[in-house]
Amino acid sequence: MASKTELKKLPNAELRIGDKTWEFPVVEGSEGERAIDITKLRAQTGHITLDPGYANSGSCTSAVTFIDGEEGILRYRGIPIETLAEQSSFMEVSYLLIYGKLPSAAELAQFEASIRRHTLLHEDLKRMYSALPKDAHPMAACSTTVGALATFYPDSLDPRDPAQIDISIQRLIAKLPTLAAYAYKHSIGQPFLYPLNSLDYVGNFLRMMFGNPCEEYDVDPVVKKALDLLFILHADHEQNCSTSTVRLVGSSMVNLFGTISAGINALWGPLHGGANQAVIEMLESIAEEGTSARDYLERAKSGDESARLMGFGHRVYKNHDPRARVIKKACDEVLERMGIHSKLLEIAKELEEITLKDDYFVQRKLYPNVDFYSGVIYNAIGTPANMFTAMFAIGRLPGWIAQWKELHQDPSFKIGRPRQIYTGPTNAPYTPIDRR
Ligand code: CMC
C-alpha cells in the first residue's frame, strides 16, 4: 500500500479575536496544498468555523486522488487520469485505488478471478426484487439491495478485520453490476440472467443488462471499451458528496455494505451523479418542446432553476473537467463507429458550442462536466436514462472503498461530527395543546 507523505509544517498562522491572539499550525500536502490546522480551535478559542457546503474545509488527509480544479488535473494514486484512460482497465484501476499500487500481472489475475467468483446473488436476495414496484428507481433498488447484503453476510461486517474487509470488498465489486442489472430487468419484466463468469467484468454486466435467456448475447467490443472507460473516469473524485457521505457514515464504524448503500443514495441526487440522467431529460425536453438550444440557454442564464444547464459547472473544476475531455473524444468515437446520429446529440453539440462562447458561462467558469458526455454515451448504447446513475455507482465503487479503507487506517480516526451555529428560539415556553 502506498503510504501517505508526512504533512510539511510551515510557519504558524495567527488568529486574532478581540484583543487575544492564537497560533495555529499551517501544513502542506505533497502537491503544495496548504491548510490551517484548526483541530484545537474550539478548545482554545471557544469558536468554531462556519463553512456551509464545506467549500473551504478539509475533512481529512488522503493519498488516494489528487484534483487541481484550476489546472484541470485529476490523478489516481499520482497517475494522471488521461494515462489510465488510455492504458489501463477498470479492474486494474480498482486495484490501484483500493490497494494503493498498480498490481503485478499475477495480482491482477488473482483480483479479477476472485471478483468473477462472487458475481452470483443469493437466491433470496434475488427474490427481494419481486417486492419492489416495477417503476422503482434503480438507485433506490441498488441502495436497498446493497444494504441488504449485510443481512446475507453477517460474518463479514467488522470494519477492522482485514479478512472480513477483503471478502466484503470482493463481494461488493462483484455483485453491484448484478444488482444493478437486475433492477433494470425487474423494471421491464424480463427474466434475470445469471452472471456468466467466462465473461469479464464489463462484458458480464452488459450481458446481464441487455441479454435475454432465449438467445446468445455478443458483447460489442466498442460498447465494452466505452463503458470500461466510463467506469475508469468515474472511479474516484476525492471528497465529493457521496464520498464524504461514505466517510461520515463509515466513521460510525458501521459495516461496508451499510456505508456503500448510503453512498449510493448520496450519488443519486441530480446535483451529483444524478446529473447524467438529468442531462438526457433536459435534452429530451428541449427536443419535445421544440425550443432551440439558444432559448434554453437564455432561460438557464435568467436564473430559472427549472432550466439549469445540467452537465455544466463543477464545484472544483474551474478551467475544464479533465474527465470531460477524455470522454468527449470517446463519445465521438463511439457514436461514429456505431453510426448514431440523434436529435438529442445534435442539441447536445449545439448547447456545448454556444455555451463555451457565452459570457455568462465563460465568466462563471462553467464548462461541460463528465456527466454531460456520459449521459450521451449511455443513451447511445441503449441504456434507459434512469440506469445512468446506477452505472456511475458501479464506476465509483472502488473509490468509495479506497476512501473507506483509508479512513479506518487513519491514526487520527474519529467519528465525524460537525458542529453548528444555532439560530432558533432561545428557551421557548411550552404551550399545552388545549391552549394553542
Ligand atoms: N447552469 C446555469 N447556471 C449555473 C450552473 C448551471 N449548470 N452551474 C452554476 N451556475 C451559476 C449559478 O447560478 C451561480 O450564478 P450566480 O453567481 O449568478 O449566482 C454561479 O454559476 C455559481 O454556481 P454555484 O451554484 O455557486 O456553483 P457550485 O459550485 O455551488 O455548484 C454544481 C456546482 C455542479 C452543483 C452546479 O454547477 C450545477 O448545479 N451544475 C449542474 C448539475 C451538474 O451537472 N452536476 C454534476 C457535477 S459533475 C459530477 C459530480 O462530480 O458529481
GROMACS .gro file of C-alpha atoms and ligand atoms in nm:
model
  488
    1MET     CA    1   0.000   0.000   0.000
    2ALA     CA    2   0.140   0.343  -0.098
    3SER     CA    3   0.196   0.532   0.223
    4LYS     CA    4   0.087   0.886   0.286
    5THR     CA    5   0.355   1.154   0.266
    6GLU     CA    6   0.405   1.329   0.601
    7LEU     CA    7   0.249   1.675   0.610
    8LYS     CA    8   0.507   1.952   0.584
    9LYS     CA    9   0.492   2.204   0.869
   10LEU     CA   10   0.503   2.573   0.773
   11PRO     CA   11   0.515   2.881   0.998
   12ASN     CA   12   0.205   2.910   1.216
   13ALA     CA   13  -0.099   3.121   1.127
   14GLU     CA   14  -0.218   3.383   1.374
   15LEU     CA   15  -0.580   3.436   1.460
   16ARG     CA   16  -0.686   3.747   1.644
   17ILE     CA   17  -1.032   3.779   1.802
   18GLY     CA   18  -1.077   4.100   2.004
   19ASP     CA   19  -0.755   4.156   2.193
   20LYS     CA   20  -0.649   3.792   2.203
   21THR     CA   21  -0.424   3.615   1.956
   22TRP     CA   22  -0.376   3.243   1.898
   23GLU     CA   23  -0.142   3.049   1.676
   24PHE     CA   24  -0.244   2.752   1.462
   25PRO     CA   25  -0.022   2.518   1.264
   26VAL     CA   26  -0.010   2.556   0.886
   27VAL     CA   27   0.051   2.232   0.698
   28GLU     CA   28   0.127   2.146   0.337
   29GLY     CA   29   0.041   1.831   0.141
   30SER     CA   30   0.254   1.661  -0.124
   31GLU     CA   31   0.108   1.877  -0.403
   32GLY     CA   32   0.165   2.205  -0.221
   33GLU     CA   33  -0.192   2.250  -0.098
   34ARG     CA   34  -0.197   2.436   0.234
   35ALA     CA   35  -0.431   2.419   0.529
   36ILE     CA   36  -0.463   2.584   0.865
   37ASP     CA   37  -0.492   2.303   1.117
   38ILE     CA   38  -0.777   2.412   1.345
   39THR     CA   39  -0.807   2.086   1.538
   40LYS     CA   40  -0.769   2.281   1.865
   41LEU     CA   41  -0.967   2.590   1.756
   42ARG     CA   42  -1.274   2.540   1.972
   43ALA     CA   43  -1.085   2.411   2.274
   44GLN     CA   44  -0.854   2.714   2.268
   45THR     CA   45  -1.078   2.997   2.147
   46GLY     CA   46  -1.437   2.883   2.213
   47HIS     CA   47  -1.515   2.950   1.844
   48ILE     CA   48  -1.593   2.716   1.557
   49THR     CA   49  -1.567   2.778   1.183
   50LEU     CA   50  -1.878   2.829   0.969
   51ASP     CA   51  -1.848   2.692   0.616
   52PRO     CA   52  -2.181   2.590   0.456
   53GLY     CA   53  -2.120   2.341   0.175
   54TYR     CA   54  -1.768   2.281   0.319
   55ALA     CA   55  -1.611   2.465   0.027
   56ASN     CA   56  -1.313   2.569   0.245
   57SER     CA   57  -1.294   2.275   0.481
   58GLY     CA   58  -1.060   1.980   0.454
   59SER     CA   59  -1.226   1.685   0.625
   60CYS     CA   60  -0.925   1.452   0.604
   61THR     CA   61  -0.582   1.395   0.458
   62SER     CA   62  -0.586   1.146   0.173
   63ALA     CA   63  -0.337   0.974  -0.057
   64VAL     CA   64  -0.599   0.835  -0.297
   65THR     CA   65  -0.686   1.104  -0.550
   66PHE     CA   66  -0.549   1.447  -0.636
   67ILE     CA   67  -0.752   1.715  -0.811
   68ASP     CA   68  -0.634   2.060  -0.914
   69GLY     CA   69  -0.955   2.231  -1.019
   70GLU     CA   70  -0.781   2.542  -1.152
   71GLU     CA   71  -0.547   2.344  -1.378
   72GLY     CA   72  -0.796   2.068  -1.463
   73ILE     CA   73  -0.580   1.789  -1.317
   74LEU     CA   74  -0.708   1.455  -1.186
   75ARG     CA   75  -0.476   1.176  -1.070
   76TYR     CA   76  -0.546   0.844  -0.900
   77ARG     CA   77  -0.259   0.747  -0.668
   78GLY     CA   78  -0.048   1.002  -0.858
   79ILE     CA   79  -0.119   0.867  -1.208
   80PRO     CA   80  -0.291   1.112  -1.449
   81ILE     CA   81  -0.642   1.016  -1.549
   82GLU     CA   82  -0.552   1.060  -1.916
   83THR     CA   83  -0.281   0.790  -1.885
   84LEU     CA   84  -0.511   0.550  -1.703
   85ALA     CA   85  -0.787   0.612  -1.957
   86GLU     CA   86  -0.551   0.523  -2.238
   87GLN     CA   87  -0.352   0.237  -2.091
   88SER     CA   88  -0.538   0.077  -1.804
   89SER     CA   89  -0.860  -0.113  -1.739
   90PHE     CA   90  -1.133  -0.063  -1.481
   91MET     CA   91  -1.026  -0.374  -1.290
   92GLU     CA   92  -0.667  -0.254  -1.273
   93VAL     CA   93  -0.776   0.096  -1.168
   94SER     CA   94  -0.994  -0.059  -0.897
   95TYR     CA   95  -0.694  -0.248  -0.762
   96LEU     CA   96  -0.479   0.066  -0.781
   97LEU     CA   97  -0.729   0.271  -0.583
   98ILE     CA   98  -0.807   0.008  -0.322
   99TYR     CA   99  -0.460  -0.134  -0.263
  100GLY     CA  100  -0.258   0.180  -0.336
  101LYS     CA  101  -0.032   0.044  -0.612
  102LEU     CA  102  -0.051  -0.094  -0.964
  103PRO     CA  103  -0.090  -0.473  -0.948
  104SER     CA  104   0.160  -0.717  -1.097
  105ALA     CA  105   0.014  -0.941  -1.369
  106ALA     CA  106  -0.035  -1.220  -1.114
  107GLU     CA  107  -0.200  -0.987  -0.860
  108LEU     CA  108  -0.438  -0.852  -1.122
  109ALA     CA  109  -0.527  -1.201  -1.245
  110GLN     CA  110  -0.600  -1.311  -0.889
  111PHE     CA  111  -0.808  -0.999  -0.817
  112GLU     CA  112  -1.012  -1.044  -1.135
  113ALA     CA  113  -1.061  -1.414  -1.067
  114SER     CA  114  -1.192  -1.351  -0.716
  115ILE     CA  115  -1.430  -1.081  -0.843
  116ARG     CA  116  -1.561  -1.321  -1.111
  117ARG     CA  117  -1.626  -1.589  -0.849
  118HIS     CA  118  -1.853  -1.367  -0.641
  119THR     CA  119  -2.091  -1.229  -0.904
  120LEU     CA  120  -2.379  -1.460  -0.813
  121LEU     CA  121  -2.652  -1.340  -0.576
  122HIS     CA  122  -2.811  -1.544  -0.300
  123GLU     CA  123  -3.146  -1.661  -0.441
  124ASP     CA  124  -3.331  -1.495  -0.151
  125LEU     CA  125  -3.167  -1.163  -0.232
  126LYS     CA  126  -3.276  -1.206  -0.592
  127ARG     CA  127  -3.631  -1.259  -0.472
  128MET     CA  128  -3.624  -0.920  -0.298
  129TYR     CA  129  -3.674  -0.756  -0.637
  130SER     CA  130  -4.020  -0.907  -0.671
  131ALA     CA  131  -4.124  -0.699  -0.368
  132LEU     CA  132  -4.020  -0.374  -0.539
  133PRO     CA  133  -4.257  -0.177  -0.763
  134LYS     CA  134  -4.184  -0.208  -1.135
  135ASP     CA  135  -4.104   0.161  -1.160
  136ALA     CA  136  -3.863   0.158  -0.865
  137HIS     CA  137  -3.568   0.379  -0.948
  138PRO     CA  138  -3.257   0.160  -0.997
  139MET     CA  139  -3.064   0.374  -0.748
  140ALA     CA  140  -3.325   0.304  -0.480
  141ALA     CA  141  -3.315  -0.065  -0.573
  142CYS     CA  142  -2.933  -0.069  -0.562
  143SER     CA  143  -2.903   0.106  -0.227
  144THR     CA  144  -3.169  -0.127  -0.084
  145THR     CA  145  -3.008  -0.446  -0.210
  146VAL     CA  146  -2.653  -0.334  -0.127
  147GLY     CA  147  -2.774  -0.258   0.227
  148ALA     CA  148  -2.941  -0.599   0.231
  149LEU     CA  149  -2.606  -0.769   0.160
  150ALA     CA  150  -2.531  -0.704   0.527
  151THR     CA  151  -2.817  -0.938   0.615
  152PHE     CA  152  -2.676  -1.216   0.397
  153TYR     CA  153  -2.316  -1.186   0.516
  154PRO     CA  154  -2.335  -1.124   0.892
  155ASP     CA  155  -1.997  -1.297   0.923
  156SER     CA  156  -1.811  -1.017   0.745
  157LEU     CA  157  -1.936  -0.694   0.899
  158ASP     CA  158  -1.639  -0.597   1.118
  159PRO     CA  159  -1.477  -0.289   0.958
  160ARG     CA  160  -1.148  -0.356   1.140
  161ASP     CA  161  -1.097  -0.722   1.046
  162PRO     CA  162  -0.873  -0.743   0.735
  163ALA     CA  163  -1.010  -1.080   0.621
  164GLN     CA  164  -1.372  -0.964   0.656
  165ILE     CA  165  -1.291  -0.639   0.478
  166ASP     CA  166  -1.131  -0.821   0.185
  167ILE     CA  167  -1.417  -1.060   0.129
  168SER     CA  168  -1.673  -0.776   0.160
  169ILE     CA  169  -1.481  -0.574  -0.098
  170GLN     CA  170  -1.477  -0.865  -0.343
  171ARG     CA  171  -1.844  -0.939  -0.289
  172LEU     CA  172  -1.945  -0.578  -0.336
  173ILE     CA  173  -1.745  -0.515  -0.653
  174ALA     CA  174  -1.860  -0.847  -0.797
  175LYS     CA  175  -2.228  -0.814  -0.709
  176LEU     CA  176  -2.307  -0.448  -0.776
  177PRO     CA  177  -2.330  -0.498  -1.157
  178THR     CA  178  -2.559  -0.797  -1.098
  179LEU     CA  179  -2.773  -0.596  -0.857
  180ALA     CA  180  -2.793  -0.300  -1.096
  181ALA     CA  181  -2.874  -0.516  -1.399
  182TYR     CA  182  -3.150  -0.695  -1.204
  183ALA     CA  183  -3.303  -0.360  -1.107
  184TYR     CA  184  -3.335  -0.287  -1.479
  185LYS     CA  185  -3.462  -0.633  -1.574
  186HIS     CA  186  -3.722  -0.614  -1.299
  187SER     CA  187  -3.844  -0.277  -1.430
  188ILE     CA  188  -3.903  -0.416  -1.781
  189GLY     CA  189  -4.038  -0.753  -1.669
  190GLN     CA  190  -3.762  -0.961  -1.825
  191PRO     CA  191  -3.602  -1.264  -1.657
  192PHE     CA  192  -3.279  -1.214  -1.467
  193LEU     CA  193  -2.974  -1.362  -1.630
  194TYR     CA  194  -2.727  -1.544  -1.408
  195PRO     CA  195  -2.379  -1.396  -1.442
  196LEU     CA  196  -2.158  -1.576  -1.691
  197ASN     CA  197  -1.816  -1.590  -1.540
  198SER     CA  198  -1.638  -1.667  -1.865
  199LEU     CA  199  -1.703  -1.301  -1.945
  200ASP     CA  200  -1.503  -1.018  -1.797
  201TYR     CA  201  -1.645  -0.757  -1.560
  202VAL     CA  202  -1.792  -0.515  -1.814
  203GLY     CA  203  -1.892  -0.785  -2.065
  204ASN     CA  204  -2.080  -0.970  -1.792
  205PHE     CA  205  -2.265  -0.654  -1.689
  206LEU     CA  206  -2.363  -0.573  -2.049
  207ARG     CA  207  -2.498  -0.926  -2.100
  208MET     CA  208  -2.697  -0.917  -1.776
  209MET     CA  209  -2.840  -0.577  -1.878
  210PHE     CA  210  -2.913  -0.627  -2.244
  211GLY     CA  211  -2.917  -1.003  -2.300
  212ASN     CA  212  -3.203  -1.248  -2.254
  213PRO     CA  213  -3.209  -1.623  -2.191
  214CYS     CA  214  -3.357  -1.703  -2.534
  215GLU     CA  215  -3.056  -1.613  -2.739
  216GLU     CA  216  -2.680  -1.569  -2.737
  217TYR     CA  217  -2.556  -1.225  -2.644
  218ASP     CA  218  -2.250  -1.097  -2.826
  219VAL     CA  219  -2.066  -0.831  -2.633
  220ASP     CA  220  -1.992  -0.539  -2.865
  221PRO     CA  221  -1.623  -0.455  -2.814
  222VAL     CA  222  -1.681  -0.084  -2.889
  223VAL     CA  223  -1.952  -0.058  -2.625
  224LYS     CA  224  -1.748  -0.261  -2.376
  225LYS     CA  225  -1.446  -0.037  -2.423
  226ALA     CA  226  -1.656   0.279  -2.384
  227LEU     CA  227  -1.816   0.151  -2.065
  228ASP     CA  228  -1.484   0.038  -1.920
  229LEU     CA  229  -1.353   0.388  -1.990
  230LEU     CA  230  -1.654   0.550  -1.825
  231PHE     CA  231  -1.601   0.334  -1.517
  232ILE     CA  232  -1.233   0.439  -1.503
  233LEU     CA  233  -1.325   0.807  -1.531
  234HIS     CA  234  -1.582   0.775  -1.254
  235ALA     CA  235  -1.374   0.560  -1.022
  236ASP     CA  236  -1.281   0.828  -0.768
  237HIS     CA  237  -1.311   1.202  -0.722
  238GLU     CA  238  -1.177   1.271  -0.373
  239GLN     CA  239  -1.411   1.427  -0.115
  240ASN     CA  240  -1.727   1.482  -0.323
  241CYS     CA  241  -2.076   1.450  -0.175
  242SER     CA  242  -2.109   1.069  -0.193
  243THR     CA  243  -1.751   1.001  -0.087
  244SER     CA  244  -1.784   1.237   0.208
  245THR     CA  245  -2.106   1.052   0.290
  246VAL     CA  246  -1.917   0.722   0.278
  247ARG     CA  247  -1.651   0.860   0.513
  248LEU     CA  248  -1.904   1.013   0.751
  249VAL     CA  249  -2.128   0.706   0.766
  250GLY     CA  250  -1.823   0.477   0.784
  251SER     CA  251  -1.686   0.678   1.075
  252SER     CA  252  -1.968   0.543   1.293
  253MET     CA  253  -1.795   0.202   1.250
  254VAL     CA  254  -2.088   0.059   1.056
  255ASN     CA  255  -2.005  -0.220   0.807
  256LEU     CA  256  -1.902  -0.165   0.445
  257PHE     CA  257  -2.240  -0.268   0.294
  258GLY     CA  258  -2.437  -0.014   0.502
  259THR     CA  259  -2.177   0.251   0.424
  260ILE     CA  260  -2.184   0.198   0.047
  261SER     CA  261  -2.564   0.189   0.049
  262ALA     CA  262  -2.555   0.541   0.196
  263GLY     CA  263  -2.301   0.648  -0.068
  264ILE     CA  264  -2.529   0.523  -0.346
  265ASN     CA  265  -2.814   0.737  -0.213
  266ALA     CA  266  -2.592   1.043  -0.196
  267LEU     CA  267  -2.482   0.987  -0.555
  268TRP     CA  268  -2.842   0.966  -0.674
  269GLY     CA  269  -2.915   1.340  -0.643
  270PRO     CA  270  -2.930   1.548  -0.965
  271LEU     CA  271  -2.660   1.789  -0.844
  272HIS     CA  272  -2.421   1.495  -0.811
  273GLY     CA  273  -2.427   1.162  -1.000
  274GLY     CA  274  -2.792   1.203  -1.096
  275ALA     CA  275  -2.684   1.481  -1.332
  276ASN     CA  276  -2.619   1.230  -1.612
  277GLN     CA  277  -2.987   1.132  -1.611
  278ALA     CA  278  -3.085   1.498  -1.580
  279VAL     CA  279  -2.875   1.581  -1.889
  280ILE     CA  280  -3.071   1.344  -2.111
  281GLU     CA  281  -3.402   1.457  -1.963
  282MET     CA  282  -3.303   1.816  -2.035
  283LEU     CA  283  -3.210   1.732  -2.396
  284GLU     CA  284  -3.536   1.541  -2.438
  285SER     CA  285  -3.742   1.827  -2.302
  286ILE     CA  286  -3.570   2.072  -2.538
  287ALA     CA  287  -3.645   1.834  -2.827
  288GLU     CA  288  -4.008   1.778  -2.720
  289GLU     CA  289  -4.086   2.144  -2.655
  290GLY     CA  290  -3.932   2.234  -2.987
  291THR     CA  291  -3.739   2.522  -2.826
  292SER     CA  292  -3.392   2.598  -2.952
  293ALA     CA  293  -3.075   2.532  -2.757
  294ARG     CA  294  -3.024   2.910  -2.752
  295ASP     CA  295  -3.367   2.970  -2.591
  296TYR     CA  296  -3.297   2.711  -2.325
  297LEU     CA  297  -2.961   2.869  -2.255
  298GLU     CA  298  -3.124   3.210  -2.208
  299ARG     CA  299  -3.364   3.059  -1.954
  300ALA     CA  300  -3.074   2.898  -1.768
  301LYS     CA  301  -2.900   3.236  -1.758
  302SER     CA  302  -3.205   3.413  -1.623
  303GLY     CA  303  -3.168   3.206  -1.306
  304ASP     CA  304  -3.472   2.989  -1.386
  305GLU     CA  305  -3.387   2.686  -1.172
  306SER     CA  306  -3.610   2.464  -1.385
  307ALA     CA  307  -3.377   2.540  -1.674
  308ARG     CA  308  -3.040   2.489  -1.502
  309LEU     CA  309  -2.799   2.365  -1.762
  310MET     CA  310  -2.740   2.011  -1.642
  311GLY     CA  311  -2.397   1.869  -1.714
  312PHE     CA  312  -2.233   2.212  -1.686
  313GLY     CA  313  -2.034   2.357  -1.399
  314HIS     CA  314  -1.845   2.195  -1.119
  315ARG     CA  315  -1.766   2.285  -0.760
  316VAL     CA  316  -1.397   2.212  -0.806
  317TYR     CA  317  -1.312   2.236  -1.178
  318LYS     CA  318  -1.296   2.599  -1.280
  319ASN     CA  319  -1.099   2.555  -1.601
  320HIS     CA  320  -1.207   2.228  -1.754
  321ASP     CA  321  -1.311   1.887  -1.632
  322PRO     CA  322  -1.028   1.655  -1.748
  323ARG     CA  323  -1.270   1.362  -1.748
  324ALA     CA  324  -1.495   1.551  -1.988
  325ARG     CA  325  -1.208   1.592  -2.235
  326VAL     CA  326  -1.130   1.221  -2.238
  327ILE     CA  327  -1.493   1.124  -2.257
  328LYS     CA  328  -1.581   1.370  -2.531
  329LYS     CA  329  -1.324   1.202  -2.754
  330ALA     CA  330  -1.460   0.857  -2.665
  331CYS     CA  331  -1.813   0.982  -2.717
  332ASP     CA  332  -1.734   1.100  -3.070
  333GLU     CA  333  -1.564   0.767  -3.148
  334VAL     CA  334  -1.847   0.553  -3.012
  335LEU     CA  335  -2.115   0.747  -3.197
  336GLU     CA  336  -1.912   0.747  -3.516
  337ARG     CA  337  -1.836   0.374  -3.503
  338MET     CA  338  -2.193   0.287  -3.412
  339GLY     CA  339  -2.320   0.518  -3.685
  340ILE     CA  340  -2.551   0.702  -3.444
  341HIS     CA  341  -2.696   1.039  -3.537
  342SER     CA  342  -2.963   1.152  -3.299
  343LYS     CA  343  -3.159   1.470  -3.243
  344LEU     CA  344  -3.050   1.469  -2.879
  345LEU     CA  345  -2.690   1.456  -2.981
  346GLU     CA  346  -2.736   1.746  -3.218
  347ILE     CA  347  -2.889   1.952  -2.937
  348ALA     CA  348  -2.606   1.849  -2.703
  349LYS     CA  349  -2.344   1.961  -2.952
  350GLU     CA  350  -2.521   2.290  -3.016
  351LEU     CA  351  -2.556   2.359  -2.643
  352GLU     CA  352  -2.191   2.284  -2.586
  353GLU     CA  353  -2.083   2.508  -2.873
  354ILE     CA  354  -2.284   2.814  -2.779
  355THR     CA  355  -2.221   2.778  -2.408
  356LEU     CA  356  -1.845   2.778  -2.448
  357LYS     CA  357  -1.873   3.120  -2.619
  358ASP     CA  358  -2.137   3.269  -2.394
  359ASP     CA  359  -2.019   3.541  -2.150
  360TYR     CA  360  -2.240   3.418  -1.864
  361PHE     CA  361  -2.086   3.071  -1.873
  362VAL     CA  362  -1.733   3.186  -1.952
  363GLN     CA  363  -1.731   3.439  -1.664
  364ARG     CA  364  -1.864   3.183  -1.415
  365LYS     CA  365  -1.621   2.921  -1.547
  366LEU     CA  366  -1.898   2.676  -1.629
  367TYR     CA  367  -1.771   2.405  -1.861
  368PRO     CA  368  -1.925   2.074  -1.966
  369ASN     CA  369  -1.856   1.819  -1.694
  370VAL     CA  370  -1.818   1.441  -1.716
  371ASP     CA  371  -2.192   1.388  -1.689
  372PHE     CA  372  -2.270   1.588  -1.998
  373TYR     CA  373  -2.098   1.336  -2.225
  374SER     CA  374  -2.151   1.023  -2.019
  375GLY     CA  375  -2.529   1.071  -2.049
  376VAL     CA  376  -2.492   1.095  -2.425
  377ILE     CA  377  -2.285   0.772  -2.442
  378TYR     CA  378  -2.518   0.578  -2.213
  379ASN     CA  379  -2.810   0.692  -2.426
  380ALA     CA  380  -2.633   0.593  -2.748
  381ILE     CA  381  -2.570   0.238  -2.627
  382GLY     CA  382  -2.939   0.194  -2.548
  383THR     CA  383  -2.936   0.248  -2.172
  384PRO     CA  384  -3.257   0.386  -2.022
  385ALA     CA  385  -3.198   0.722  -1.853
  386ASN     CA  386  -3.283   0.601  -1.503
  387MET     CA  387  -2.997   0.348  -1.521
  388PHE     CA  388  -2.726   0.606  -1.589
  389THR     CA  389  -2.660   0.689  -1.227
  390ALA     CA  390  -2.652   0.321  -1.129
  391MET     CA  391  -2.376   0.279  -1.386
  392PHE     CA  392  -2.194   0.575  -1.234
  393ALA     CA  393  -2.223   0.396  -0.897
  394ILE     CA  394  -2.057   0.082  -1.037
  395GLY     CA  395  -1.770   0.300  -1.155
  396ARG     CA  396  -1.744   0.495  -0.828
  397LEU     CA  397  -1.748   0.187  -0.603
  398PRO     CA  398  -1.370   0.125  -0.589
  399GLY     CA  399  -1.314   0.489  -0.499
  400TRP     CA  400  -1.563   0.472  -0.213
  401ILE     CA  401  -1.398   0.152  -0.091
  402ALA     CA  402  -1.048   0.302  -0.111
  403GLN     CA  403  -1.158   0.609   0.085
  404TRP     CA  404  -1.339   0.394   0.343
  405LYS     CA  405  -1.027   0.178   0.393
  406GLU     CA  406  -0.811   0.486   0.427
  407LEU     CA  407  -1.049   0.632   0.686
  408HIS     CA  408  -1.016   0.322   0.900
  409GLN     CA  409  -0.637   0.316   0.869
  410ASP     CA  410  -0.601   0.681   0.966
  411PRO     CA  411  -0.433   0.720   1.307
  412SER     CA  412  -0.648   1.031   1.367
  413PHE     CA  413  -0.971   0.832   1.306
  414LYS     CA  414  -1.272   0.962   1.495
  415ILE     CA  415  -1.644   0.969   1.434
  416GLY     CA  416  -1.744   1.255   1.202
  417ARG     CA  417  -1.947   1.506   1.394
  418PRO     CA  418  -1.969   1.863   1.257
  419ARG     CA  419  -2.098   2.142   1.477
  420GLN     CA  420  -2.345   2.422   1.404
  421ILE     CA  421  -2.434   2.774   1.498
  422TYR     CA  422  -2.781   2.759   1.645
  423THR     CA  423  -3.026   3.028   1.525
  424GLY     CA  424  -3.357   2.903   1.663
  425PRO     CA  425  -3.568   3.031   1.954
  426THR     CA  426  -3.396   3.052   2.289
  427ASN     CA  427  -3.558   2.883   2.586
  428ALA     CA  428  -3.911   2.891   2.436
  429PRO     CA  429  -4.213   2.829   2.662
  430TYR     CA  430  -4.421   2.513   2.612
  431THR     CA  431  -4.791   2.585   2.550
  432PRO     CA  432  -5.018   2.290   2.632
  433ILE     CA  433  -5.214   2.165   2.329
  434ASP     CA  434  -5.556   2.288   2.454
  435ARG     CA  435  -5.427   2.647   2.470
  436ARG     CA  436  -5.263   2.663   2.124
  437CMC     N1  437  -2.648   2.627  -1.527
  437CMC     C1  438  -2.670   2.760  -1.509
  437CMC     N2  439  -2.608   2.835  -1.416
  437CMC     C2  440  -2.519   2.772  -1.337
  437CMC     C3  441  -2.491   2.634  -1.349
  437CMC     C4  442  -2.559   2.563  -1.449
  437CMC     N3  443  -2.535   2.432  -1.466
  437CMC     N4  444  -2.400   2.599  -1.257
  437CMC     C5  445  -2.372   2.710  -1.188
  437CMC     N5  446  -2.443   2.814  -1.236
  437CMC     C6  447  -2.435   2.954  -1.192
  437CMC     C7  448  -2.506   2.974  -1.060
  437CMC     O1  449  -2.639   3.012  -1.080
  437CMC     C8  450  -2.424   3.085  -0.998
  437CMC     O2  451  -2.456   3.205  -1.063
  437CMC     P1  452  -2.453   3.345  -0.980
  437CMC     O3  453  -2.310   3.365  -0.940
  437CMC     O4  454  -2.504   3.446  -1.076
  437CMC     O5  455  -2.543   3.325  -0.860
  437CMC     C9  456  -2.281   3.051  -1.042
  437CMC     O6  457  -2.296   2.981  -1.166
  437CMC    C10  458  -2.204   2.968  -0.941
  437CMC     O7  459  -2.276   2.848  -0.922
  437CMC     P2  460  -2.285   2.769  -0.784
  437CMC     O8  461  -2.418   2.700  -0.780
  437CMC     O9  462  -2.244   2.859  -0.672
  437CMC    O10  463  -2.170   2.662  -0.804
  437CMC     P3  464  -2.147   2.539  -0.712
  437CMC    O11  465  -2.001   2.517  -0.710
  437CMC    O12  466  -2.216   2.553  -0.580
  437CMC    O13  467  -2.226   2.422  -0.789
  437CMC    C11  468  -2.278   2.247  -0.936
  437CMC    C12  469  -2.166   2.328  -0.870
  437CMC    C13  470  -2.213   2.127  -1.008
  437CMC    C14  471  -2.375   2.193  -0.830
  437CMC    C15  472  -2.354   2.338  -1.036
  437CMC    O14  473  -2.264   2.388  -1.134
  437CMC    C16  474  -2.469   2.266  -1.104
  437CMC    O15  475  -2.581   2.264  -1.049
  437CMC     N6  476  -2.445   2.205  -1.225
  437CMC    C17  477  -2.549   2.127  -1.290
  437CMC    C18  478  -2.556   1.990  -1.226
  437CMC    C19  479  -2.441   1.902  -1.271
  437CMC    O16  480  -2.408   1.895  -1.387
  437CMC     N7  481  -2.383   1.831  -1.172
  437CMC    C20  482  -2.277   1.732  -1.199
  437CMC    C21  483  -2.145   1.771  -1.144
  437CMC     S1  484  -2.016   1.666  -1.209
  437CMC    C22  485  -2.047   1.510  -1.141
  437CMC    C23  486  -2.007   1.503  -0.999
  437CMC    O17  487  -1.887   1.509  -0.973
  437CMC    O18  488  -2.097   1.488  -0.914
   0.00000   0.00000   0.00000
